[in-house]
Coordinates of C-alpha atoms and ligand atoms in Angstrom, one line a residue:
Chain B
M19 CA 20.9 1.4 39.3
A20 CA 18.8 -0.9 37.2
K21 CA 16.0 0.7 35.3
Q22 CA 12.4 0.3 36.6
Y23 CA 9.8 -0.7 34.0
E24 CA 6.1 -0.3 34.0
T25 CA 3.8 -2.6 32.1
V26 CA 0.9 -1.1 30.1
I27 CA -1.9 -3.4 29.1
G28 CA -5.0 -3.1 27.1
L29 CA -7.5 -5.9 26.4
E30 CA -9.6 -6.9 23.5
V31 CA -12.3 -9.2 24.8
H32 CA -14.5 -11.2 22.4
V33 CA -17.7 -12.4 23.9
E34 CA -19.9 -14.9 22.1
L35 CA -23.5 -13.8 22.6
A36 CA -26.2 -16.2 23.8
T37 CA -28.5 -15.8 20.9
K38 CA -30.3 -18.9 19.4
T39 CA -29.4 -17.9 15.9
K40 CA -26.4 -16.4 14.1
I41 CA -26.0 -12.6 13.6
F42 CA -27.1 -12.4 10.0
C43 CA -29.0 -15.6 9.2
G44 CA -31.5 -18.0 10.8
C45 CA -28.9 -20.8 11.4
S46 CA -28.6 -22.3 14.9
T47 CA -25.7 -21.3 17.1
A48 CA -26.0 -24.6 19.1
F49 CA -22.7 -26.3 20.0
G50 CA -21.7 -29.7 19.0
G51 CA -23.4 -30.1 15.6
A52 CA -21.7 -32.2 13.0
P53 CA -19.4 -30.0 10.7
N54 CA -21.3 -27.6 8.4
T55 CA -24.8 -28.7 9.6
H56 CA -25.6 -25.2 10.8
T57 CA -24.8 -23.4 7.6
C58 CA -26.6 -21.6 4.8
P59 CA -25.7 -19.4 1.8
V60 CA -25.4 -16.3 4.1
C61 CA -22.9 -17.7 6.6
T62 CA -20.8 -19.5 3.9
G63 CA -20.5 -16.3 1.9
M64 CA -22.3 -17.5 -1.2
P65 CA -22.7 -14.8 -3.9
G66 CA -26.1 -13.2 -4.0
S67 CA -27.0 -14.0 -0.4
L68 CA -28.1 -11.1 1.9
P69 CA -27.4 -10.7 5.6
V70 CA -30.3 -9.6 7.8
L71 CA -29.4 -8.4 11.3
N72 CA -30.6 -10.4 14.4
K73 CA -32.3 -7.8 16.6
Q74 CA -31.4 -9.7 19.8
V75 CA -27.7 -9.0 19.0
V76 CA -28.3 -5.3 19.1
E77 CA -30.2 -5.6 22.4
Y78 CA -27.5 -7.6 24.1
A79 CA -24.8 -5.2 22.9
M80 CA -26.8 -2.3 24.2
A81 CA -27.4 -4.1 27.6
V82 CA -23.6 -4.7 28.0
G83 CA -22.8 -1.1 27.0
L84 CA -25.2 0.3 29.5
A85 CA -23.9 -2.0 32.3
T86 CA -20.4 -0.9 31.5
N87 CA -21.3 2.8 31.6
C88 CA -20.8 3.3 27.9
Q89 CA -22.4 5.9 25.6
I90 CA -24.6 4.4 22.9
H91 CA -24.2 5.5 19.3
Q92 CA -27.9 5.7 18.5
Y93 CA -26.9 5.8 14.8
C94 CA -24.6 2.9 14.1
K95 CA -23.7 0.8 11.1
F96 CA -21.6 -2.2 9.9
D97 CA -18.4 -2.2 8.0
R98 CA -16.5 -4.8 6.1
K99 CA -13.0 -5.8 7.3
N100 CA -11.3 -7.4 4.3
Y101 CA -8.9 -10.3 4.6
F102 CA -8.3 -13.6 2.9
Y103 CA -8.3 -16.7 5.1
P104 CA -10.2 -20.0 4.7
D105 CA -12.1 -19.5 8.0
N106 CA -13.7 -16.4 6.5
P107 CA -15.8 -17.5 3.5
Q108 CA -16.9 -14.0 2.4
N109 CA -13.2 -12.8 2.4
Y110 CA -14.4 -10.1 4.7
Q111 CA -15.7 -10.0 8.3
I112 CA -18.7 -7.9 9.0
S113 CA -17.8 -5.7 11.9
Q114 CA -18.1 -2.1 13.1
L115 CA -15.2 0.4 12.7
Y116 CA -16.6 3.9 12.2
L117 CA -19.7 3.9 14.4
P118 CA -19.4 1.1 17.0
I119 CA -22.6 0.6 19.0
C120 CA -21.0 1.6 22.4
H121 CA -18.1 3.9 23.3
D122 CA -16.4 5.7 26.2
G123 CA -17.4 3.6 29.2
G124 CA -15.6 1.9 32.0
V125 CA -15.9 -0.4 35.0
E126 CA -14.5 -0.2 38.5
I127 CA -12.2 -3.1 39.6
E128 CA -10.8 -3.9 42.9
T129 CA -7.5 -5.6 43.6
A130 CA -5.3 -5.8 46.7
A131 CA -3.9 -2.4 45.7
G132 CA -7.4 -0.8 45.9
K133 CA -10.1 0.4 43.5
K134 CA -9.5 1.6 40.0
V135 CA -11.6 2.4 36.9
I136 CA -10.6 0.7 33.7
G137 CA -11.8 2.6 30.7
I138 CA -13.7 1.0 27.8
H139 CA -12.8 2.5 24.5
E140 CA -15.6 0.9 22.6
I141 CA -17.8 -2.2 22.1
H142 CA -18.7 -3.3 18.7
M143 CA -20.8 -6.1 17.1
E144 CA -19.3 -8.6 14.7
E145 CA -19.4 -12.1 13.4
D146 CA -17.3 -15.1 14.3
A147 CA -15.3 -17.1 11.8
G148 CA -15.4 -20.7 11.0
K149 CA -13.2 -23.4 12.5
L150 CA -10.1 -24.9 10.8
V151 CA -8.9 -28.3 11.7
H152 CA -5.7 -29.7 10.5
D153 CA -5.9 -33.1 8.9
E154 CA -2.8 -35.1 9.7
W155 CA -3.5 -37.8 7.2
E156 CA -3.7 -35.8 4.1
D157 CA -1.8 -32.7 5.3
C158 CA -4.6 -30.4 4.5
S159 CA -7.1 -28.3 6.5
L160 CA -10.8 -28.9 7.0
V161 CA -13.2 -26.1 7.4
D162 CA -16.4 -26.2 9.5
Y163 CA -18.6 -23.1 9.1
N164 CA -20.9 -23.9 12.0
R165 CA -19.3 -21.0 14.0
S166 CA -19.2 -18.7 11.0
G167 CA -21.6 -15.9 11.7
V168 CA -22.1 -16.6 15.4
P169 CA -22.6 -13.1 17.0
L170 CA -19.8 -11.6 19.0
I171 CA -19.2 -8.4 20.8
E172 CA -15.7 -7.1 21.1
I173 CA -15.0 -5.0 24.2
V174 CA -11.9 -2.9 23.7
S175 CA -10.4 -1.4 26.8
E176 CA -8.2 1.6 27.2
P177 CA -4.6 0.8 28.0
D178 CA -5.4 1.3 31.7
M179 CA -4.1 -1.9 33.3
R180 CA -0.6 -2.2 34.8
N181 CA -0.3 -5.8 35.9
A182 CA -1.8 -9.3 35.7
D183 CA -3.9 -8.7 38.9
E184 CA -5.7 -5.8 37.3
V185 CA -6.3 -7.7 34.1
I186 CA -7.8 -10.7 35.9
A187 CA -10.0 -8.4 38.1
Y188 CA -11.2 -6.6 34.9
L189 CA -11.9 -9.8 33.1
D190 CA -13.7 -11.2 36.1
K191 CA -15.8 -8.0 36.3
L192 CA -16.8 -8.2 32.6
R193 CA -17.6 -11.9 33.0
M194 CA -19.9 -11.2 35.9
I195 CA -21.7 -8.3 34.2
V196 CA -22.2 -10.2 31.0
Q197 CA -23.3 -13.4 32.8
Y198 CA -25.8 -11.5 34.9
L199 CA -27.2 -9.9 31.8
G200 CA -27.7 -13.4 30.3
A201 CA -25.8 -12.1 27.3
S202 CA -23.3 -14.9 27.3
D203 CA -22.0 -17.7 29.5
C204 CA -18.5 -16.3 29.2
K205 CA -16.5 -19.5 29.5
L206 CA -12.8 -18.9 28.7
Q207 CA -12.1 -22.6 28.3
E208 CA -14.9 -23.2 25.8
G209 CA -14.1 -20.0 23.9
S210 CA -17.3 -18.1 24.6
M211 CA -15.0 -15.4 26.1
R212 CA -11.6 -14.8 24.5
A213 CA -9.1 -12.2 25.5
D214 CA -6.3 -10.8 23.4
V215 CA -3.7 -8.9 25.5
N216 CA -2.0 -5.8 24.1
L217 CA 1.1 -5.2 26.1
S218 CA 4.0 -2.8 26.1
V219 CA 6.6 -1.7 28.7
R220 CA 8.1 1.7 29.3
E221 CA 10.5 3.1 31.9
V222 CA 8.7 4.3 35.0
G223 CA 7.9 8.0 34.7
S224 CA 7.9 7.9 30.9
E225 CA 4.8 9.4 29.3
K226 CA 5.3 7.8 26.0
F227 CA 4.0 4.2 25.4
G228 CA 6.4 1.6 24.2
T229 CA 5.9 -0.6 21.2
R230 CA 3.2 -3.1 21.9
T231 CA 2.6 -6.7 21.0
E232 CA -0.7 -8.5 20.8
M233 CA -1.0 -11.9 22.4
K234 CA -3.6 -14.5 21.4
N235 CA -4.5 -18.0 22.5
L236 CA -5.1 -17.3 26.1
N237 CA -7.8 -19.6 27.4
S238 CA -7.6 -19.4 31.2
F239 CA -7.1 -16.8 33.8
K240 CA -3.9 -18.5 34.8
A241 CA -2.6 -18.6 31.2
I242 CA -3.3 -14.9 30.9
A243 CA -1.4 -14.1 34.1
R244 CA 1.6 -16.2 33.0
A245 CA 1.5 -14.7 29.5
I246 CA 1.6 -11.2 30.9
D247 CA 4.6 -12.0 33.1
G248 CA 6.4 -13.8 30.3
E249 CA 5.8 -11.1 27.7
R250 CA 6.8 -8.4 30.1
A251 CA 10.1 -10.2 30.8
R252 CA 10.7 -10.8 27.1
Q253 CA 10.2 -7.1 26.2
I254 CA 12.4 -5.8 29.1
E255 CA 15.1 -8.1 28.0
L256 CA 15.0 -6.8 24.4
L257 CA 15.1 -3.2 25.7
E258 CA 18.0 -3.9 28.1
E259 CA 19.9 -5.4 25.1
G260 CA 19.2 -2.2 23.1
K261 CA 17.0 -4.2 20.7
P262 CA 13.6 -2.9 19.4
V263 CA 10.3 -4.5 20.3
I264 CA 8.5 -5.4 17.1
Q265 CA 4.8 -4.6 16.8
E266 CA 3.4 -8.0 16.0
T267 CA 0.8 -10.6 17.0
R268 CA 2.2 -13.4 19.1
R269 CA 0.8 -16.7 20.1
W270 CA 1.2 -17.7 23.8
D271 CA 2.3 -21.3 24.3
D272 CA 1.2 -22.0 27.9
N273 CA 3.2 -25.3 28.1
K274 CA 6.4 -23.6 27.1
E275 CA 5.5 -20.4 28.9
Y276 CA 6.7 -18.4 26.0
S277 CA 5.0 -16.4 23.2
Y278 CA 5.9 -16.9 19.5
P279 CA 5.3 -14.5 16.6
M280 CA 2.5 -15.7 14.4
R281 CA 3.3 -16.0 10.8
S282 CA 2.1 -12.7 9.5
K283 CA -0.7 -13.2 7.0
E284 CA 0.8 -11.1 4.2
D285 CA 0.0 -7.4 4.9
A286 CA -2.9 -8.6 7.0
H287 CA -3.1 -5.3 8.9
D288 CA -4.4 -3.4 5.9
Y289 CA -8.0 -4.4 6.2
R290 CA -9.5 -1.7 3.9
Y291 CA -12.6 -1.2 5.9
F292 CA -15.6 0.2 4.2
P293 CA -19.3 0.5 5.0
D294 CA -21.2 -2.7 4.2
P295 CA -23.7 -1.9 1.5
D296 CA -25.8 -5.0 2.3
L297 CA -26.8 -3.8 5.7
V298 CA -28.8 -0.7 6.5
P299 CA -27.9 1.5 9.5
V300 CA -29.3 0.8 12.9
V301 CA -31.1 3.7 14.5
I302 CA -31.7 3.3 18.2
S303 CA -34.5 5.6 19.4
D304 CA -34.6 7.0 22.9
E305 CA -37.6 4.8 23.6
W306 CA -35.8 1.6 22.6
L307 CA -32.8 2.6 24.6
Q308 CA -35.0 3.3 27.6
A309 CA -36.8 0.0 27.2
V310 CA -33.5 -1.9 27.3
R311 CA -32.4 0.2 30.3
D312 CA -35.7 -0.7 32.1
R313 CA -35.1 -4.4 31.6
Q314 CA -31.6 -4.4 33.0
P315 CA -31.4 -6.9 35.8
E316 CA -29.8 -6.3 39.2
L317 CA -26.0 -6.7 38.6
R318 CA -23.6 -8.3 41.0
T319 CA -22.3 -5.1 42.7
E320 CA -25.9 -4.1 43.6
K321 CA -26.7 -7.6 44.7
L322 CA -23.7 -7.8 47.0
A323 CA -24.7 -4.6 48.7
R324 CA -28.3 -5.8 49.0
Y325 CA -27.4 -9.2 50.5
K326 CA -25.4 -7.5 53.2
R327 CA -28.1 -5.0 53.9
E328 CA -31.2 -7.2 53.6
F329 CA -30.0 -10.5 54.9
D330 CA -27.1 -9.5 57.1
I331 CA -24.7 -11.8 55.2
P332 CA -21.0 -11.4 55.8
D333 CA -18.9 -9.9 53.0
Y334 CA -17.1 -13.1 52.2
D335 CA -20.3 -15.2 52.0
A336 CA -22.1 -12.6 49.9
G337 CA -19.1 -12.6 47.6
I338 CA -19.3 -16.4 47.1
L339 CA -23.1 -16.4 46.8
T340 CA -23.1 -13.8 44.0
E341 CA -20.1 -15.1 42.2
S342 CA -22.4 -17.1 40.0
K343 CA -25.8 -16.0 38.9
R344 CA -27.1 -19.5 39.3
M345 CA -25.9 -19.6 42.9
A346 CA -27.4 -16.2 43.6
D347 CA -30.7 -17.3 42.1
I348 CA -30.9 -20.4 44.2
F349 CA -30.1 -18.4 47.3
E350 CA -32.8 -15.9 46.7
E351 CA -35.5 -18.3 45.6
T352 CA -34.8 -20.7 48.5
T353 CA -34.8 -17.8 51.0
A354 CA -38.1 -16.5 49.6
L355 CA -39.6 -20.0 50.1
C356 CA -38.4 -20.7 53.7
G357 CA -37.6 -17.3 55.0
K358 CA -34.3 -18.3 56.5
P359 CA -31.4 -16.6 54.6
K360 CA -28.8 -17.7 57.1
K361 CA -29.7 -21.4 56.9
V362 CA -29.8 -21.2 53.1
S363 CA -26.5 -19.5 53.0
N364 CA -25.0 -22.2 55.3
W365 CA -26.2 -25.0 53.0
L366 CA -24.8 -23.2 50.0
M367 CA -21.5 -22.2 51.5
G368 CA -21.0 -25.5 53.2
E369 CA -22.3 -28.7 51.7
T370 CA -23.0 -27.2 48.2
L371 CA -19.5 -25.9 47.8
R372 CA -18.0 -29.1 49.2
L373 CA -19.8 -31.2 46.7
L374 CA -19.1 -28.8 43.8
K375 CA -15.4 -29.1 44.6
E376 CA -15.6 -32.8 45.0
E377 CA -17.3 -33.2 41.6
N378 CA -15.1 -30.5 40.0
M379 CA -18.2 -28.7 39.0
E380 CA -19.0 -25.0 38.4
P381 CA -21.8 -23.3 40.4
D382 CA -23.5 -22.6 37.1
E383 CA -24.1 -26.4 36.7
L384 CA -26.1 -26.7 39.9
G385 CA -29.2 -28.6 39.0
F386 CA -31.4 -28.8 42.1
S387 CA -34.5 -26.8 42.7
P388 CA -34.7 -24.1 45.4
A389 CA -38.0 -25.7 46.5
H390 CA -36.2 -28.9 47.5
L391 CA -33.5 -27.1 49.5
A392 CA -36.3 -25.0 51.2
K393 CA -38.1 -28.2 52.2
L394 CA -34.9 -29.8 53.6
I395 CA -34.3 -26.7 55.7
E396 CA -37.9 -26.9 57.0
L397 CA -37.5 -30.6 57.9
V398 CA -34.5 -29.8 60.0
E399 CA -36.1 -26.9 61.6
A400 CA -39.2 -28.9 62.5
G401 CA -37.0 -31.6 64.1
T402 CA -38.3 -34.2 61.6
I403 CA -34.7 -35.1 60.7
N404 CA -31.4 -34.4 62.5
Q405 CA -28.4 -32.7 61.0
T406 CA -26.6 -35.9 60.1
V407 CA -29.5 -37.3 58.2
A408 CA -30.1 -33.9 56.6
K409 CA -26.6 -34.0 55.1
E410 CA -27.3 -37.4 53.6
V411 CA -30.6 -36.2 52.2
F412 CA -28.9 -33.1 50.8
E413 CA -26.6 -35.2 48.7
R414 CA -29.7 -36.7 47.1
V415 CA -31.0 -33.2 46.5
F416 CA -27.7 -32.1 45.0
Y417 CA -27.2 -35.1 42.7
D418 CA -30.7 -36.1 41.8
N419 CA -32.8 -33.1 42.8
A420 CA -34.7 -35.5 45.0
D421 CA -37.7 -34.3 47.0
P422 CA -36.5 -34.4 50.6
E423 CA -39.9 -35.1 52.1
K424 CA -40.5 -38.1 49.9
Y425 CA -36.9 -39.3 50.3
V426 CA -37.1 -39.1 54.1
E427 CA -40.5 -40.9 54.1
E428 CA -39.4 -43.7 51.7
H429 CA -36.1 -44.4 53.5
G430 CA -37.6 -44.1 57.0
L431 CA -35.2 -41.4 58.1
K432 CA -37.5 -39.5 60.4
T433 CA -36.0 -38.8 63.8
V434 CA -37.6 -41.1 66.4
N435 CA -39.3 -38.8 68.9
D436 CA -41.0 -41.6 70.7
E437 CA -39.5 -41.4 74.2
G438 CA -40.3 -45.0 75.1
E439 CA -38.5 -46.3 72.1
L440 CA -35.5 -44.1 72.7
K441 CA -35.3 -45.1 76.4
R442 CA -35.4 -48.8 75.5
V443 CA -32.5 -48.4 73.1
V444 CA -30.4 -46.3 75.5
E445 CA -30.9 -48.9 78.2
E446 CA -29.7 -51.6 75.9
V447 CA -26.6 -49.6 75.0
I448 CA -25.9 -49.1 78.7
A449 CA -26.3 -52.8 79.4
A450 CA -24.0 -53.8 76.5
N451 CA -21.1 -51.3 77.4
P452 CA -20.3 -51.7 81.1
Q453 CA -16.7 -50.6 80.6
S454 CA -17.7 -47.3 79.1
V455 CA -20.3 -46.8 81.8
A456 CA -17.7 -47.4 84.4
D457 CA -15.3 -45.0 82.6
Y458 CA -18.0 -42.3 82.5
K459 CA -18.8 -42.7 86.2
G460 CA -15.1 -42.6 86.9
G461 CA -15.0 -39.1 85.3
K462 CA -14.0 -39.8 81.7
D463 CA -16.5 -37.5 79.8
K464 CA -15.3 -38.9 76.5
A465 CA -17.0 -42.2 77.3
L466 CA -20.4 -40.4 77.1
G467 CA -19.6 -39.5 73.5
F468 CA -19.0 -43.1 72.8
L469 CA -22.3 -44.1 74.3
V470 CA -24.2 -41.4 72.3
G471 CA -22.5 -42.7 69.2
Q472 CA -23.5 -46.3 70.0
T473 CA -27.1 -45.2 70.6
M474 CA -27.2 -43.2 67.3
K475 CA -25.9 -46.3 65.5
A476 CA -28.5 -48.5 67.0
M477 CA -31.2 -46.0 66.0
K478 CA -29.7 -45.9 62.5
G479 CA -29.0 -42.2 62.9
K480 CA -32.7 -41.4 63.3
A481 CA -32.4 -39.9 66.8
N482 CA -31.9 -36.4 68.0
P483 CA -28.3 -36.5 69.4
G484 CA -29.2 -33.8 72.0
A485 CA -32.0 -35.9 73.4
V486 CA -29.8 -39.0 73.5
N487 CA -27.2 -37.1 75.4
K488 CA -29.7 -35.8 77.9
L489 CA -31.3 -39.2 78.5
L490 CA -27.9 -41.0 78.9
K491 CA -26.9 -38.5 81.6
E492 CA -30.2 -38.9 83.4
L493 CA -30.0 -42.7 83.3
L494 CA -26.3 -42.8 84.4
G495 CA -27.1 -40.4 87.3
Chain T
M23 CA -12.6 12.7 -26.0
E24 CA -14.7 12.9 -22.8
S25 CA -15.3 9.6 -21.0
C26 CA -18.2 8.9 -18.8
D27 CA -16.3 10.1 -15.6
G28 CA -15.9 13.5 -17.2
I29 CA -12.1 13.2 -17.4
S30 CA -10.6 13.5 -20.8
E31 CA -8.6 10.5 -22.0
G32 CA -5.7 12.5 -23.3
K33 CA -5.2 14.6 -20.2
V34 CA -2.1 14.0 -18.1
M35 CA -3.1 12.2 -14.9
A36 CA -2.5 13.9 -11.6
N37 CA -2.3 10.5 -9.8
I38 CA 0.6 8.4 -10.8
I39 CA 0.5 4.9 -9.4
S40 CA 4.0 3.5 -8.6
D41 CA 5.1 -0.1 -9.3
E42 CA 5.3 -0.7 -5.6
T43 CA 1.7 0.4 -5.1
I44 CA 0.3 -1.8 -7.8
E45 CA 2.4 -4.7 -6.4
Y46 CA 0.9 -4.1 -3.0
V47 CA -2.6 -3.8 -4.2
G48 CA -2.2 -7.0 -6.1
I49 CA -1.1 -8.8 -3.0
L50 CA -4.0 -7.5 -1.0
A51 CA -6.5 -8.5 -3.7
K52 CA -4.8 -11.8 -4.2
L53 CA -4.3 -11.0 -7.9
E54 CA -1.4 -12.0 -10.1
L55 CA -1.0 -9.6 -12.9
S56 CA 1.2 -9.7 -16.0
D57 CA 3.4 -6.7 -16.7
E58 CA 1.0 -5.6 -19.4
E59 CA -2.0 -5.9 -17.0
K60 CA 0.0 -4.0 -14.3
E61 CA 0.5 -1.1 -16.7
Q62 CA -3.2 -1.1 -17.6
A63 CA -4.2 -1.3 -13.9
K64 CA -1.8 1.6 -13.0
H65 CA -3.5 3.7 -15.7
D66 CA -7.0 2.8 -14.6
I67 CA -6.5 3.4 -10.9
G68 CA -4.8 6.7 -11.6
R69 CA -7.8 7.8 -13.5
M70 CA -10.1 6.7 -10.7
L71 CA -8.2 8.7 -8.2
D72 CA -8.3 11.7 -10.5
Y73 CA -12.0 11.4 -10.5
V74 CA -12.1 11.2 -6.7
D75 CA -9.9 14.4 -6.7
K76 CA -12.5 16.0 -8.9
L77 CA -15.3 15.0 -6.4
N78 CA -13.2 16.4 -3.6
E79 CA -13.4 19.8 -5.2
L80 CA -17.0 20.0 -4.0
D81 CA -17.4 21.8 -0.7
T82 CA -19.1 19.2 1.5
S83 CA -18.6 20.9 4.9
G84 CA -21.8 20.7 6.8
V85 CA -23.0 17.7 4.9
E86 CA -23.5 14.5 7.0
P87 CA -21.4 11.6 5.7
L88 CA -23.6 9.2 3.8
S89 CA -23.6 5.7 5.3
H90 CA -26.1 4.1 3.0
V91 CA -27.6 5.0 -0.4
F92 CA -31.1 3.8 0.6
P93 CA -33.2 5.9 3.1
V94 CA -33.9 2.7 5.1
H95 CA -32.9 1.7 8.5
N96 CA -33.6 -1.0 11.2
V97 CA -34.1 -4.1 9.0
F98 CA -34.1 -6.9 11.6
R99 CA -34.7 -10.6 12.0
E100 CA -36.2 -12.1 15.2
D101 CA -33.9 -14.5 17.0
V102 CA -35.7 -17.7 15.7
V103 CA -34.0 -20.6 14.0
T104 CA -35.4 -20.9 10.5
N105 CA -32.6 -22.9 8.7
G106 CA -32.2 -26.6 9.0
D107 CA -29.4 -28.9 8.0
E108 CA -28.5 -28.1 4.3
R109 CA -25.0 -29.5 4.4
E110 CA -25.3 -31.5 1.2
K111 CA -26.3 -28.4 -0.8
I112 CA -23.7 -26.2 0.9
L113 CA -20.9 -28.7 0.3
A114 CA -21.9 -29.0 -3.3
N115 CA -20.1 -25.7 -3.7
A116 CA -16.9 -27.0 -2.2
P117 CA -14.0 -27.6 -4.5
E118 CA -13.2 -30.6 -2.4
E119 CA -14.8 -32.0 0.7
K120 CA -13.8 -34.5 3.4
D121 CA -15.8 -35.7 6.5
G122 CA -18.5 -33.1 6.0
A123 CA -16.0 -30.3 5.8
F124 CA -14.6 -28.0 3.1
K125 CA -11.1 -29.4 2.3
V126 CA -8.5 -26.6 1.7
P127 CA -4.8 -26.4 1.4
K128 CA -3.0 -26.6 4.7
T129 CA -3.1 -23.4 6.7
V130 CA -0.4 -22.7 9.3
E131 CA -0.9 -20.4 12.2
Ligands
ZN508 ZN1 -26.4 -19.4 8.0

């Protein structure tokens, strides 16, 4: 019988924090600056410069630690991780080895197989490196230190995951937590969230872990899932052939769906960590910790439960509405303004999702104001506009954040509630369509629909279809 | 003769640094040493380790590990941008530059 293998996966997730400045200097973290325009002697490792810790980094790290059920080291400090590489101008990265700010936590994930807790070994603060670009013309590398010193937290999980589903669920959970805290936008594609996958295989039933490899360059959930399946297959094949798995760092090539060993930076694994003498320890008082705890916003899991309880929103809808903090904020603010959670949910789940999909946009990019959606809902409720017109107006709200009241006024879209006017138009339609009238009278109900459509068209959509239907029936006897 | 670390020059060293070790340390530190310099370094590092052995003779059980020599903690900055574009000055330190970037020998991942 063929051997059965189990995959053992642990993740190292780097999250770029949403601070305005770098971790140890007052340089901007803004994206898109020309190369090296956000640099100073500190983040380019000039001799004699002194790093000073950004307090916000500590607060974000604490917030993420608390939200992931971690213990906080109330006495923590920074260490130097030594290695030579051009993206690292100091020849060491300031990180935390001995006393990371958070430790021993975990988050609950849910997959088709059920619920499970994934342990978090530690979370530490560190600085990002610069960016290297290969120059084809001169066959050299160009270094931009704008990202050098941008604050990161590294969230190190326990080797608790067993398949790609669990890994994706765990990453999604972390992403939600960090986004809700406002600590990062966590975009895999843009690199503000990066995951390295540590993977080994072992025979089912074995207690001992196999030799693991670390995979880098995974920039989408799909790439991560493919990399896990690919690396699992590669390791099993080696074991089946009686060959050893080598502990190494591999780079996933998502196009070729295969991982390749990265050229080992000579003895790169001997980092000779030691405490950074330039930085004094961080002491977190009980009061400070409590203040951060008190400021924690409602997280997604709590929000989900509250939506179901307070607004009677179905599971699926509540899931979609809370999947992005922006969407949840719009839902809550609009509901507070118009008092109609179901209607708000319908607009978000229906037209909003449709347009997002059409435009290939993320919910985080939604730009309209809740006040405008609330107004639109009120216009429909009051019968000022009908559903068809409302959809047209909503598009303007979605794209231009238009004020629905003004838009309806300016474009003369109000439903005509003048009965005399409506009757006149209906009579005209009846006169102009004798065949349909005959069909209807002959028992073809479909013909009525056609007549309603013709009336709506003549009214330029500004009629209440229910009223038109009723009037037609009356007039046709 | 007593040197400043309290270990006598003539004494036989307890810590003998092997050729492999000095080679390895050289690679880590990105240093290329001549044979003569290697011998000197082996001797120096051996004496440093002897000194550490001496320190280790002290009973430090019950003493908290020292993380910083100054009795200072919590030195922070507020999260406010204070630096502008100083690219010209920063690049003045570059051995070579191109397109606003530091130009370095090709790196391969
Ligand atoms: Zn800087």
